[in-house]
PDB file of C-alpha atoms and ligand atoms in Angstrom:
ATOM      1  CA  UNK A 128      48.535  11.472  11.143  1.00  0.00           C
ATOM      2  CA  UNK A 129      45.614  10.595   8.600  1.00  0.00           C
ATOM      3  CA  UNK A 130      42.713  12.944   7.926  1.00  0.00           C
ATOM      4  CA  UNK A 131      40.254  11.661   9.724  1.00  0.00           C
ATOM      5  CA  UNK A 132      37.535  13.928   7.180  1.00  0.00           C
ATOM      6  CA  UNK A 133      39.463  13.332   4.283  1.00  0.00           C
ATOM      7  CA  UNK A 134      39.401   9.250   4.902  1.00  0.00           C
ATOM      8  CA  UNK A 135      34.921  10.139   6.253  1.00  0.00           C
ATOM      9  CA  UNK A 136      35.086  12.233   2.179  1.00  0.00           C
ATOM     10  CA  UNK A 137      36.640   8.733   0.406  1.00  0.00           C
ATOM     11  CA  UNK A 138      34.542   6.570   2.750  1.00  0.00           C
ATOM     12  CA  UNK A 139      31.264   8.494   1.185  1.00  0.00           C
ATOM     13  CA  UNK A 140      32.852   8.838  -2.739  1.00  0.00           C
ATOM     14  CA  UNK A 141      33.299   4.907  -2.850  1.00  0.00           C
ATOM     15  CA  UNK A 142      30.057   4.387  -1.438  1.00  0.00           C
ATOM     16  CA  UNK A 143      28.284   6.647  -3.898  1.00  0.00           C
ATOM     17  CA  UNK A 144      30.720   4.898  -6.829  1.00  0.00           C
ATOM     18  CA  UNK A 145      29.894   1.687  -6.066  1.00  0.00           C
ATOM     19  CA  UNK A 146      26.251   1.842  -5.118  1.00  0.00           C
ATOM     20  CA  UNK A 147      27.286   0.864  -1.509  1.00  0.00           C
ATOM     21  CA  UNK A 148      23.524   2.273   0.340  1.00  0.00           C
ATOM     22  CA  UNK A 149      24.950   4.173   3.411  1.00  0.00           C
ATOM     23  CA  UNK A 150      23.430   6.403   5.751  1.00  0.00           C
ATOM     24  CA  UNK A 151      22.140   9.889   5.014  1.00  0.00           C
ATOM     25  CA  UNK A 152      23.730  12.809   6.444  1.00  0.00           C
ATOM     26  CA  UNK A 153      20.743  13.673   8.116  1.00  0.00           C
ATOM     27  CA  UNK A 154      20.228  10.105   9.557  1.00  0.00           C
ATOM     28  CA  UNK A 155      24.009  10.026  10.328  1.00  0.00           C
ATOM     29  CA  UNK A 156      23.949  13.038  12.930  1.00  0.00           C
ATOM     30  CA  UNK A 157      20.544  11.827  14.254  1.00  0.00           C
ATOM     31  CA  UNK A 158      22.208   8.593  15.427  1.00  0.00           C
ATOM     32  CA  UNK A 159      25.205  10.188  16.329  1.00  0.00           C
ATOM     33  CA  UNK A 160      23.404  13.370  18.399  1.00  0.00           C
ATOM     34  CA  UNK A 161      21.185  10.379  20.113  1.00  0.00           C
ATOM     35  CA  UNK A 162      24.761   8.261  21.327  1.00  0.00           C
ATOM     36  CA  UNK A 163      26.021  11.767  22.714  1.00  0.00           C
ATOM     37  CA  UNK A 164      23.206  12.600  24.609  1.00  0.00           C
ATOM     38  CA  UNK A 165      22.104   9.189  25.669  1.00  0.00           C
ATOM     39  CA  UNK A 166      26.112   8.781  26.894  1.00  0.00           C
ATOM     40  CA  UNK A 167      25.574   5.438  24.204  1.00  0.00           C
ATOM     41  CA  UNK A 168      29.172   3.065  25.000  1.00  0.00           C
ATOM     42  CA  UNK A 169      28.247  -0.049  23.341  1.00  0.00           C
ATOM     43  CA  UNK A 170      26.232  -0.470  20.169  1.00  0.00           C
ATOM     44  CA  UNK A 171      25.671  -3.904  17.984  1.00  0.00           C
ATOM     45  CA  UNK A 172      25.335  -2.959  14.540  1.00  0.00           C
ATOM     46  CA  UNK A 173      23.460  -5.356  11.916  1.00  0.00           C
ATOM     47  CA  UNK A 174      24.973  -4.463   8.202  1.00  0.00           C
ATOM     48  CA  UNK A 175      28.402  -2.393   8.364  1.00  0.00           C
ATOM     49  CA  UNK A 176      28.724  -2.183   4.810  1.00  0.00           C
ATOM     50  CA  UNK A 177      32.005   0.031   4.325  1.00  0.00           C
ATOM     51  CA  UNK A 178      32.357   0.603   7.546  1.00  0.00           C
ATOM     52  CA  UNK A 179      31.053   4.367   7.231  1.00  0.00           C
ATOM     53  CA  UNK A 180      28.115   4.349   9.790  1.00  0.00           C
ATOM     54  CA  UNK A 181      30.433   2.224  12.361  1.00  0.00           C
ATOM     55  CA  UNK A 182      32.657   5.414  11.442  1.00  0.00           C
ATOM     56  CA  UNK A 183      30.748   7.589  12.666  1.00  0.00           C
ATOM     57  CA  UNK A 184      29.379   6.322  15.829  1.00  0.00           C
ATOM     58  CA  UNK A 185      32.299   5.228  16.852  1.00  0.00           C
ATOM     59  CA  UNK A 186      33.817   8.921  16.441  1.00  0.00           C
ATOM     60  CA  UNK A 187      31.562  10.152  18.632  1.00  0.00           C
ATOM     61  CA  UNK A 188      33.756   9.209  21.456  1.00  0.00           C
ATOM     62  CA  UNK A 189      36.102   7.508  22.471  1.00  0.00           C
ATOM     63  CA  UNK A 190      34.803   5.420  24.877  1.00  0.00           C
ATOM     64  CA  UNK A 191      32.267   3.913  22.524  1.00  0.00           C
ATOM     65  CA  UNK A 192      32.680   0.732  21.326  1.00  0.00           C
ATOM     66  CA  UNK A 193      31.083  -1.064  18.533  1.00  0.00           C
ATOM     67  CA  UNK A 194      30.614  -4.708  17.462  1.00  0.00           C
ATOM     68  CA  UNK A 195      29.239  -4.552  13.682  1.00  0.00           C
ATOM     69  CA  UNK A 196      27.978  -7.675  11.383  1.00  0.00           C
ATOM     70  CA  UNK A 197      28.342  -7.741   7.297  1.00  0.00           C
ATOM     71  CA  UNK A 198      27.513 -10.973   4.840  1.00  0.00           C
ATOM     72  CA  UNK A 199      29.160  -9.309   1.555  1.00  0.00           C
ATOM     73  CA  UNK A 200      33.280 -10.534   1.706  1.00  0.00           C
ATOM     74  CA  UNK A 201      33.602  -7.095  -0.876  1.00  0.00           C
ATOM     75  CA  UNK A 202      32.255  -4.659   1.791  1.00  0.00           C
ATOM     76  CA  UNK A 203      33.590  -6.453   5.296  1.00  0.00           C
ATOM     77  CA  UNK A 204      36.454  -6.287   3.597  1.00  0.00           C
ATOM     78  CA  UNK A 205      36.914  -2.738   2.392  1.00  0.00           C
ATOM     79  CA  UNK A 206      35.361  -1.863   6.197  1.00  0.00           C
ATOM     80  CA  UNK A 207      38.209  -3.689   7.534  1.00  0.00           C
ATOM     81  CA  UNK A 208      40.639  -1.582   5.274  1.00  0.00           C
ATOM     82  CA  UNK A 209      38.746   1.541   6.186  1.00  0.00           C
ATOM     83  CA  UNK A 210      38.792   0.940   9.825  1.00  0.00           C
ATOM     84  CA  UNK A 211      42.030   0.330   9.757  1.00  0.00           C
ATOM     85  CA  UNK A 212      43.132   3.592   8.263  1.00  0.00           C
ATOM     86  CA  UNK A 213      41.241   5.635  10.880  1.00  0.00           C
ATOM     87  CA  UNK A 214      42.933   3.002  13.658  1.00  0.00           C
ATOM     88  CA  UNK A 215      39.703   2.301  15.241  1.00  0.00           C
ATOM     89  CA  UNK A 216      40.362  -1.386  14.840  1.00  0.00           C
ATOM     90  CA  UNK A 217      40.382  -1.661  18.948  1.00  0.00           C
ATOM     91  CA  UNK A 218      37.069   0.167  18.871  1.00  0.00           C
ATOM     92  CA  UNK A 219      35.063  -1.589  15.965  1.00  0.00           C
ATOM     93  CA  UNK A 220      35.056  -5.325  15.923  1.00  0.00           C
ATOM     94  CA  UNK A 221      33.646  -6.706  12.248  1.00  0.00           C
ATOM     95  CA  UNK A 222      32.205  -9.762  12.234  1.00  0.00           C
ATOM     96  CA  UNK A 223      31.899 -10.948   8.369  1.00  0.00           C
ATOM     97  CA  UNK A 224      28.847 -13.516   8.629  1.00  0.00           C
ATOM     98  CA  UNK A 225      25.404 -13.991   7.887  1.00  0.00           C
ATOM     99  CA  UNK A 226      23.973 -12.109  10.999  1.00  0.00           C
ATOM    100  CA  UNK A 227      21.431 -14.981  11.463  1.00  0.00           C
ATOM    101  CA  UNK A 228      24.157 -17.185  11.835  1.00  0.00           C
ATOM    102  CA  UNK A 229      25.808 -14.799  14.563  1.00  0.00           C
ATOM    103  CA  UNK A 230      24.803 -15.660  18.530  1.00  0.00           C
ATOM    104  CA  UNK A 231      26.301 -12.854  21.007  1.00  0.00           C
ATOM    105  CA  UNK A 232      26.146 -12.995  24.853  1.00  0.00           C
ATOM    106  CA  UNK A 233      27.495  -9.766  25.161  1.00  0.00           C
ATOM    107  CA  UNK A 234      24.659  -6.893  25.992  1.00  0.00           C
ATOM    108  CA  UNK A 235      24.755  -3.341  24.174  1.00  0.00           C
ATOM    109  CA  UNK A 236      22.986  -0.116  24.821  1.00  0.00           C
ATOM    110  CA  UNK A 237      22.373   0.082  21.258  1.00  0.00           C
ATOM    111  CA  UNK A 238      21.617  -1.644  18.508  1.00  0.00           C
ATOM    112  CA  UNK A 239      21.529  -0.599  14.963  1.00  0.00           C
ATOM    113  CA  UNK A 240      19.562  -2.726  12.599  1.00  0.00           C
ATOM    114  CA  UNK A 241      20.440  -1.405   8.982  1.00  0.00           C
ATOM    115  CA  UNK A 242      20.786  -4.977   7.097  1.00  0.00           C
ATOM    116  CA  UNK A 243      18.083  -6.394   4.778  1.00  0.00           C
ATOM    117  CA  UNK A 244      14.811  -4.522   4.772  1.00  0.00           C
ATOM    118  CA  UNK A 245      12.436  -7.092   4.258  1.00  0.00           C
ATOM    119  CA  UNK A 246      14.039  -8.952   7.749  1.00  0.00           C
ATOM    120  CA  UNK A 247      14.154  -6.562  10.444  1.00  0.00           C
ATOM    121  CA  UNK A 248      11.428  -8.147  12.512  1.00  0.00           C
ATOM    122  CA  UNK A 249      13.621 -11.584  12.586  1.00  0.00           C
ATOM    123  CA  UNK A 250      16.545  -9.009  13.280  1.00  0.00           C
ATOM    124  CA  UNK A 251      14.868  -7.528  16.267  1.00  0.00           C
ATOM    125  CA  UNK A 252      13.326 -10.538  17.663  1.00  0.00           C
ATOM    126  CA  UNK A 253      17.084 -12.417  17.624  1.00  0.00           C
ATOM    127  CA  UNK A 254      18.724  -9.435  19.281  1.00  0.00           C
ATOM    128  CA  UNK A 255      16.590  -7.597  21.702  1.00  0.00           C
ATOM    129  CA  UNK A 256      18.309 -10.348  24.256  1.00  0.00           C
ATOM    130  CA  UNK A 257      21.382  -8.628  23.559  1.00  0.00           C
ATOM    131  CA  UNK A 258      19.892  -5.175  24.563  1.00  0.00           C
ATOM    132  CA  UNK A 259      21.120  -3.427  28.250  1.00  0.00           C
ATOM    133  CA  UNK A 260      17.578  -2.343  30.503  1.00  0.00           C
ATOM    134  CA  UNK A 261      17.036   1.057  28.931  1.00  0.00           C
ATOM    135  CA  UNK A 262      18.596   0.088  25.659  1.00  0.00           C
ATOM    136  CA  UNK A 263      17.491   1.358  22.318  1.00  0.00           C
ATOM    137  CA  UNK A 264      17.152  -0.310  19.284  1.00  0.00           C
ATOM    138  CA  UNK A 265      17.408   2.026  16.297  1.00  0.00           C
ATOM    139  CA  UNK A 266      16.312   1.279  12.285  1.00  0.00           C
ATOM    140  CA  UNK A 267      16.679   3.015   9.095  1.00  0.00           C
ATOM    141  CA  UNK A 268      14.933   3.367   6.151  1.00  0.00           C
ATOM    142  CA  UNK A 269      11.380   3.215   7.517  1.00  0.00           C
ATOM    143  CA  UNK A 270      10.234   5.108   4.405  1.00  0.00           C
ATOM    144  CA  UNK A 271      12.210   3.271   2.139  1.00  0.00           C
ATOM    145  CA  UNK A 272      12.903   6.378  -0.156  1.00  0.00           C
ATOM    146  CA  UNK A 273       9.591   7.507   0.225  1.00  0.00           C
ATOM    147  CA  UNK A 274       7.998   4.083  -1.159  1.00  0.00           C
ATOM    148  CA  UNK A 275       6.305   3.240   2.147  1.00  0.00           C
ATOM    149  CA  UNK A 276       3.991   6.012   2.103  1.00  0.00           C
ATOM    150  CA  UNK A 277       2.647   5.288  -1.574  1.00  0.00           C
ATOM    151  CA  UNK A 278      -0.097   2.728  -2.094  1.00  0.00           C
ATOM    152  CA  UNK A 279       0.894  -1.506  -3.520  1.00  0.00           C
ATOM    153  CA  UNK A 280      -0.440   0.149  -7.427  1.00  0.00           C
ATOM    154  CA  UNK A 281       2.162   3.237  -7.565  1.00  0.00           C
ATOM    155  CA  UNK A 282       4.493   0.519  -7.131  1.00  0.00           C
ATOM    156  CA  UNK A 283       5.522  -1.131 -10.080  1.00  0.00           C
ATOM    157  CA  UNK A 284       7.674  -3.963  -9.509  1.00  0.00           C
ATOM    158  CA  UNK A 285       6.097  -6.913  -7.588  1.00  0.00           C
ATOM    159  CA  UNK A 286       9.370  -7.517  -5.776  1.00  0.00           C
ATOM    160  CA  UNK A 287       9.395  -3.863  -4.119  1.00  0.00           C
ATOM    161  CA  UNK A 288       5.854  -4.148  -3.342  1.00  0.00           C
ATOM    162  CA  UNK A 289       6.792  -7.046  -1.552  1.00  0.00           C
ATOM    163  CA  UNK A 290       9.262  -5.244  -0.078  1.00  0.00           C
ATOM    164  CA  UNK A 291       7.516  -2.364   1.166  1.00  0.00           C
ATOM    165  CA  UNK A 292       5.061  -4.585   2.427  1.00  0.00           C
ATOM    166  CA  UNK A 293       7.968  -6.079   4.848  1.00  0.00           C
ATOM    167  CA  UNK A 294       8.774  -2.845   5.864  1.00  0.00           C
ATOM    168  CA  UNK A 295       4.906  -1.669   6.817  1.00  0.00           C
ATOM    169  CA  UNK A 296       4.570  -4.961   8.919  1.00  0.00           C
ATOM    170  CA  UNK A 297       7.273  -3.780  10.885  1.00  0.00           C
ATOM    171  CA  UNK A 298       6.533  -0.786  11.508  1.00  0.00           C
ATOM    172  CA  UNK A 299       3.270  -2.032  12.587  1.00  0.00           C
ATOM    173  CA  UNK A 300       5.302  -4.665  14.290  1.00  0.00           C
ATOM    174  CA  UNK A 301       6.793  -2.001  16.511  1.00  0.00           C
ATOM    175  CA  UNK A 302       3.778   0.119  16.762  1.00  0.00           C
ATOM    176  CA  UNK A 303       1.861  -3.323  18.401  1.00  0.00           C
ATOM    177  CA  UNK A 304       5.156  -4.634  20.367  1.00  0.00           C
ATOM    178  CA  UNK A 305       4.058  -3.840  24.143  1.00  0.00           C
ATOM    179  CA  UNK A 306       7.425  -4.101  25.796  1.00  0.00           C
ATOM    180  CA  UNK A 307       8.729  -1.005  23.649  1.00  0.00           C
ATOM    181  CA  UNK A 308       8.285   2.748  23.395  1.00  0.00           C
ATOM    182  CA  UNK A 309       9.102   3.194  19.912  1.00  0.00           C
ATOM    183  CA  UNK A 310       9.087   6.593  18.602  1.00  0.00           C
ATOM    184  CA  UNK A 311       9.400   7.402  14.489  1.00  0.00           C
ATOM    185  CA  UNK A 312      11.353  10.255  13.323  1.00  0.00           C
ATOM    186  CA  UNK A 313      11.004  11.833   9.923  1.00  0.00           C
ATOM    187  CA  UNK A 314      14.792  12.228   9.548  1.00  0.00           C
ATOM    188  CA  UNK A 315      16.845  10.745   6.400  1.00  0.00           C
ATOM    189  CA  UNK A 316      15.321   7.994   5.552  1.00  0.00           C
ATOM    190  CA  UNK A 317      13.053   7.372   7.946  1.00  0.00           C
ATOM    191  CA  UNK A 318      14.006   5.994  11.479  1.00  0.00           C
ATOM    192  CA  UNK A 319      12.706   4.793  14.715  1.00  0.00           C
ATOM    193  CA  UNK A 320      14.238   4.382  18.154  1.00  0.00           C
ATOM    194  CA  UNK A 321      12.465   1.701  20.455  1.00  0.00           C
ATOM    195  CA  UNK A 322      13.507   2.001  24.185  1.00  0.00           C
ATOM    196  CA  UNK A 323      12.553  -0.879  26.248  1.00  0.00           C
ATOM    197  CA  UNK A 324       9.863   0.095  28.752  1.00  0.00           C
TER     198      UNK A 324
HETATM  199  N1  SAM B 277      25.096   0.752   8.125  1.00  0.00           N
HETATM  200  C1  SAM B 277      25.775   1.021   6.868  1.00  0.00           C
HETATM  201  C2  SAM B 277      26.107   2.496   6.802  1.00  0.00           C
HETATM  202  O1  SAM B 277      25.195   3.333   6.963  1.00  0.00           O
HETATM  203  O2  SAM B 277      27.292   2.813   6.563  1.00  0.00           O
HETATM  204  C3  SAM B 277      24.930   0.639   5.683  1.00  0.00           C
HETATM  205  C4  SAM B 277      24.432  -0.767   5.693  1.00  0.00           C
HETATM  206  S1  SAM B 277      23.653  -1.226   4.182  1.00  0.00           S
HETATM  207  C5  SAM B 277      22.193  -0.286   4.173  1.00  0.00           C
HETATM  208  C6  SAM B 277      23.071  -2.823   4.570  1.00  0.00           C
HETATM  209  C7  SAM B 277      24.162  -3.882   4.634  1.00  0.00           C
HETATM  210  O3  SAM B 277      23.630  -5.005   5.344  1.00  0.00           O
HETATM  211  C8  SAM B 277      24.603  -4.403   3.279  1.00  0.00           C
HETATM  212  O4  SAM B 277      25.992  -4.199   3.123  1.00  0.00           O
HETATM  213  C9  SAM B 277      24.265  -5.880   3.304  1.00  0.00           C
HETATM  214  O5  SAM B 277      25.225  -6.710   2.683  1.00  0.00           O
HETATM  215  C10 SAM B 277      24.184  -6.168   4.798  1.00  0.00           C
HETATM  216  N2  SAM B 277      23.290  -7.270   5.167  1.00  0.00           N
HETATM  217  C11 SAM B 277      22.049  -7.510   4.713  1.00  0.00           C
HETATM  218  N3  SAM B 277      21.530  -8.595   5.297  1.00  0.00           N
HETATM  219  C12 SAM B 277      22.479  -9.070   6.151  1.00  0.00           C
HETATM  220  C13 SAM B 277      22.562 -10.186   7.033  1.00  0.00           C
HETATM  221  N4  SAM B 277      21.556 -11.039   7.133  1.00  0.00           N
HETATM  222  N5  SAM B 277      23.687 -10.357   7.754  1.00  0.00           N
HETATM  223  C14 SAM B 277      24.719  -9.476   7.646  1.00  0.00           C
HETATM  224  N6  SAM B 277      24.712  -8.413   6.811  1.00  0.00           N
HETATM  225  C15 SAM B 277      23.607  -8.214   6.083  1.00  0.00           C
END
């Protein structure tokens, strides 16, 4: 029998190792608290990395199911592996493509976008047709380690300004989108939770 928390301890060592971003522990057990409470069984993930926040949720019970997408062959791979050892390969389905090039007919009552920061506006606007009625769509990293609130001359690289910038229009995006409640949580990194109205 593996140890489940010993595999969760190697997931996070490799991660911090190899500069893999994964959740933060406070992020992790908002998203996982939300799935419990919300009785979450199906969740579309965009960006699995390792595997380690497709871990998580889908320890949360057993009944939940997750379909998660990564681009890098390195980190689908090592997922895979990681998966795998915790035998949650039934559970987790990893998809290893570009998730613009991914179309899914299959509806979720979550989905986690957690893939390239600058894109999560073309991210949400090619999934939300994959969302149940009273879905949720959650994001991370709204305050992009704290760069969002700081103003385009504290920030001195051009290509994080333009990045920040991405990330402001979506939040604005999602303050402005009428057929969403979206609610944004100081928690880790920064994360919202829009539940179709
Ligand atoms: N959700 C993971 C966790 O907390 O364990 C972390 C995901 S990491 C922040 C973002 C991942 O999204 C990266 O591994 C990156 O390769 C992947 N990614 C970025 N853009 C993508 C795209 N268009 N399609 C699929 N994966 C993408």
């Amino acid at each position: 029998m593996v140890d489940k928390y010993a595999v969760i301890r190697e997931i996070k060592q490799y991660a911090e190792t190899n500069n893999v971003p994964i959740m933060m522990d406070d992020g992790i057990n908002f998203l996982t608290t939300y799935i419990l409470k919300n009785h979450v069984k199906s969740i579309l993930e965009i960006g699995t990395a390792i595997g380690y926040s497709a871990i998580m949720m889908a320890l949360v019970d057993v009944n939940v199911k997750i379909t998660t997408i990564e681009r890098d062959e390195v980190r689908y791979l090592e997922a895979l592996k990681n998966v795998k050892l915790l035998g949650l390969e039934d559970r987790i389905t990893l998809i290893y493509n570009d998730a613009f090039n991914v179309k899914l007919d299959d509806k979720f009552d979550l989905i986690f976008i957690d893939a390239a920061k600058a894109q999560s506006i073309k991210f949400f606007e090619m999934f939300e047709r994959n969302l149940n009625c009273n879905g949720a769509i959650i994001t991370d990293n709204l305050k992009f380690h704290g760069l969002v609130d700081k103003n385009d001359s504290e920030i001195k690289s051009r290509n994080l300004r333009a990045l920040v910038r991405k990330i402001k229009d979506y939040i604005k995006f999602l303050e402005t989108n009428e057929k969403y409640n979206t609610e944004f949580f100081d928690i880790g990194d920064g994360i919202s939770v829009s539940i179709k109205k």
